[in-house]
């Protein structure tokens, strides 16, 4: 690529990010500093244009942030989201890594079919898939029926409307996001490395942890982020599969926005969520980037 | 007792036969080369010995022990991979120490052994480098050092020099010989390069389509090829196809349409007249001028190629059959090479040709 073509490509990417990420974020940040009013829009303006007054008066309200930090409800919602998303990420990776490893070991002619199977659920609406899980995990759903029929349990397990229900839903919804990057990084590893490890006296399981896993680490970290970040802000799964006492920030946001019609507070919660998620990603991304460069 | 013994080893992949009943005996301390064109089964044979493949049939015994049922991590065998297969996330020292750590050697012992093999392959000072910070030649040495570090009974080398450029390859060949002599290990080398096999190996097996075509010292295989395939694969051979016309005093006369006459060749066995046979002569055994030769032909020189130590000549007989001659350049003035278009006599002694029947 010539220097000019590269500049144009980078500028296009920046323009895209500025228009579709930065600008909406600034709008949300602006609303987060307003006060709620009954009207349309339901918040005050940041700049007050009084009777021909120049410059216009700046009206900044930090009260929304004060409320977020002051009220235990929001803190718990943030922590609850982080906790459930972290558990779901760990479970998704624990499933995705061995599954992707098995896929790379499958005969080459089967691999495209296995990949298609992994992303096939995306062809249905996520809402329908979550509803399907409500049916599966319900008190008289197939899971409880089978477990009771096998005599493993006497009474139906209460999975729905608990944290386990939410984690199941999150893991199911985001598993493909974990599977694909892990698979992509595993499939790039030269199979001769595993043979070399075995040749030098290393047993298969140890070789997986000493050779395969470290080499797949960038892909595994990327997979973790791809699951963790959307899972933190997830609204559908906690709303449909969680209990009334489950606190996740996505659900709290929704309530503030649509039920309480408190746009400024919802916006402030959003700004905090973005800051919470972006800062560790920036650090990790740096590490991944440096790693990639070192390998070239 | 032979050190590594293969008996009727067979392996096929999805109905395609890769190794077809190979039996070989490799002695302790020798460098043995498996040589053949790509797809002849030499690499599969090596992988069977390393344990990456399981034989469909046959026995593999190392130092008296049947190793066929052992997984690769239990075999006292180490391999140097064609791609080197260095662990990219480990340093040079980490790569070399990897096998020693699997044996749970004490740290001091591991350090001493790593230093020892690094010295052997002349890579001192590069312990802390990662593979991507090394040149191709240095990576090749790390791969060799890693395969030697555990002092295995048997070292397998899969095309060890194929990725190096020509100059480096020639130097490394002699280094490999020196290392082998110093450690007195047994090396089995897979290569498709006949020069490499002849330089390195004390004995070699020439393979063709999953079978062993001939086993012997490089000189034996070169001067006494057992078949047309071996004669053509090891070096160049001028072939005169024909039928046996007669035999006396250890000389066989083969009536060859290609030569346009009977060709005399020394042969110990007895052959009945009419048997299909082939006389093979190496390019450097052909002489310009047939005075005192058992065989002589009139020919026209077509192409002359100066190659430094020798000049290659392509000459055509009246029958249309083409011969390749290699004429040594003994004088700097270069008076001994003919010009293209010259009419010459070409001759060779019956002792310098080989009779092939298969």
XYZ file of C-alpha atoms in Angstrom, chain B residues 9-222:
214
model
C 7.286 -52.002 8.068
C 4.201 -50.846 6.178
C 2.074 -47.730 6.448
C -0.706 -46.385 4.285
C -2.849 -43.266 4.574
C -6.442 -43.622 3.436
C -5.634 -46.368 0.954
C -2.470 -44.670 -0.362
C 0.593 -46.742 0.462
C 3.410 -44.584 1.827
C 5.747 -47.276 3.131
C 5.452 -50.706 1.548
C 7.211 -53.428 3.517
C 10.554 -51.806 4.340
C 13.288 -53.761 6.115
C 16.474 -51.936 7.126
C 19.339 -52.505 9.550
C 21.146 -49.465 10.865
C 24.328 -49.889 12.888
C 25.263 -48.075 16.081
C 27.241 -44.911 15.467
C 26.690 -44.597 11.731
C 25.149 -41.833 9.691
C 22.490 -43.456 7.596
C 20.672 -41.542 4.868
C 17.184 -42.209 3.552
C 17.274 -40.841 0.041
C 14.597 -40.625 -2.581
C 12.341 -38.364 -4.596
C 9.458 -36.611 -2.841
C 6.625 -38.999 -2.046
C 8.902 -42.044 -1.848
C 8.002 -42.636 1.823
C 11.290 -41.565 3.421
C 9.708 -38.957 5.705
C 6.915 -41.337 6.703
C 9.572 -43.900 7.604
C 11.316 -41.326 9.806
C 8.019 -40.379 11.486
C 7.356 -44.059 12.168
C 10.692 -44.296 13.982
C 9.987 -41.054 15.913
C 6.544 -42.383 16.876
C 4.359 -39.750 15.185
C 2.822 -42.481 13.045
C 1.918 -46.034 13.951
C 2.935 -48.763 11.475
C 0.120 -50.824 9.935
C 2.431 -53.829 9.986
C 6.009 -54.742 10.814
C 8.382 -54.299 13.732
C 10.655 -51.437 14.800
C 13.380 -52.396 17.260
C 15.871 -49.962 18.778
C 18.823 -51.414 20.678
C 16.924 -54.664 21.093
C 13.754 -52.996 22.388
C 10.492 -53.047 20.448
C 9.601 -49.344 20.283
C 6.571 -49.595 17.983
C 4.046 -49.503 20.861
C 5.737 -46.541 22.620
C 4.349 -43.011 22.249
C 6.873 -40.442 20.957
C 7.467 -38.980 24.446
C 8.738 -42.352 25.696
C 11.167 -43.078 22.858
C 14.901 -42.492 23.386
C 14.918 -40.791 20.006
C 15.059 -37.084 19.155
C 14.209 -35.469 15.883
C 15.316 -32.343 14.132
C 12.334 -31.089 12.146
C 12.505 -29.810 8.601
C 10.653 -26.642 9.692
C 12.854 -26.675 12.845
C 9.646 -26.392 14.955
C 11.332 -24.105 17.475
C 9.004 -22.915 20.245
C 8.471 -19.240 19.319
C 7.648 -18.112 22.852
C 10.834 -19.533 24.364
C 14.407 -18.327 24.189
C 17.194 -20.322 22.569
C 18.173 -21.648 25.999
C 14.515 -22.392 26.805
C 14.126 -24.393 23.599
C 17.239 -26.440 24.260
C 16.397 -26.969 27.926
C 12.810 -28.038 27.178
C 13.606 -31.727 26.696
C 15.949 -31.793 29.707
C 13.228 -30.281 31.915
C 10.885 -33.085 30.895
C 13.417 -35.485 32.426
C 13.369 -33.407 35.653
C 17.118 -32.939 35.674
C 18.458 -30.588 38.370
C 18.715 -26.961 37.242
C 22.523 -26.920 37.441
C 22.787 -29.985 35.223
C 20.361 -28.463 32.702
C 22.388 -25.239 32.574
C 25.609 -27.150 32.025
C 24.131 -29.277 29.252
C 22.603 -26.262 27.484
C 25.967 -24.486 27.581
C 27.650 -27.630 26.274
C 25.430 -28.078 23.215
C 25.412 -24.336 22.506
C 29.201 -24.521 22.355
C 28.962 -27.586 20.130
C 26.844 -25.743 17.555
C 28.807 -22.489 18.078
C 25.882 -20.401 19.329
C 27.394 -19.160 22.610
C 26.042 -15.778 23.589
C 22.673 -16.212 21.897
C 20.986 -18.007 24.849
C 18.526 -15.188 25.522
C 17.400 -14.628 21.918
C 13.954 -15.651 20.708
C 13.781 -17.730 17.499
C 12.446 -14.790 15.458
C 15.607 -12.835 16.328
C 17.842 -15.449 14.677
C 18.974 -15.974 11.098
C 17.955 -19.120 9.222
C 21.345 -20.713 9.806
C 21.217 -19.940 13.535
C 17.724 -21.410 13.834
C 18.966 -24.551 12.130
C 21.702 -24.834 14.781
C 19.241 -24.316 17.643
C 17.061 -27.086 16.215
C 20.099 -29.362 16.020
C 21.214 -28.420 19.543
C 17.726 -29.148 20.895
C 17.732 -32.588 19.270
C 21.194 -33.372 20.701
C 20.679 -31.967 24.220
C 19.036 -35.095 25.633
C 21.866 -37.292 24.330
C 19.394 -39.556 22.588
C 20.342 -43.009 21.380
C 19.213 -42.051 17.918
C 18.970 -38.650 16.235
C 16.564 -38.272 13.327
C 17.172 -35.387 10.936
C 14.416 -34.502 8.463
C 15.932 -32.567 5.548
C 18.237 -30.805 8.036
C 19.944 -28.553 5.494
C 17.160 -28.021 2.958
C 16.297 -24.496 4.117
C 19.878 -23.201 3.974
C 21.426 -21.558 0.947
C 24.037 -23.480 -1.006
C 27.186 -22.030 0.536
C 25.934 -22.410 4.112
C 24.688 -25.916 3.323
C 28.156 -27.075 2.239
C 29.785 -25.641 5.386
C 27.124 -27.107 7.626
C 27.526 -30.561 6.090
C 31.082 -30.752 7.353
C 30.125 -29.319 10.726
C 27.451 -31.973 11.052
C 30.073 -34.629 10.297
C 32.399 -33.173 12.951
C 29.599 -33.090 15.546
C 28.669 -36.660 14.754
C 32.265 -37.818 15.127
C 32.648 -35.993 18.450
C 29.417 -37.387 19.985
C 29.482 -40.828 18.338
C 25.681 -40.888 18.131
C 23.624 -42.653 15.492
C 22.114 -40.308 12.894
C 19.350 -41.126 10.430
C 19.018 -38.361 7.854
C 16.188 -37.945 5.400
C 17.085 -36.037 2.257
C 16.073 -35.713 -1.364
C 19.506 -34.300 -2.215
C 21.824 -37.061 -3.431
C 24.943 -34.929 -2.947
C 23.985 -34.268 0.664
C 23.354 -37.968 1.244
C 26.663 -38.959 -0.315
C 28.599 -36.300 1.616
C 27.125 -37.136 5.004
C 26.197 -40.786 5.033
C 28.330 -43.847 5.612
C 25.492 -45.885 4.162
C 22.271 -44.959 2.476
C 18.986 -46.457 1.388
C 17.581 -45.263 -1.911
C 13.785 -45.378 -1.757
C 11.253 -45.492 -4.542
C 7.471 -45.592 -4.139
C 7.522 -46.838 -0.547
C 10.154 -49.519 -1.096
C 13.902 -49.691 -0.605
C 15.507 -49.856 -4.039
C 19.091 -50.280 -2.808
C 21.130 -50.055 0.400
C 24.852 -49.475 0.461
C 27.784 -47.104 0.918
C 27.525 -44.035 -1.353
C 30.351 -45.300 -3.570
C 28.762 -48.746 -3.974
C 25.400 -47.283 -4.823
C 26.966 -44.871 -7.303
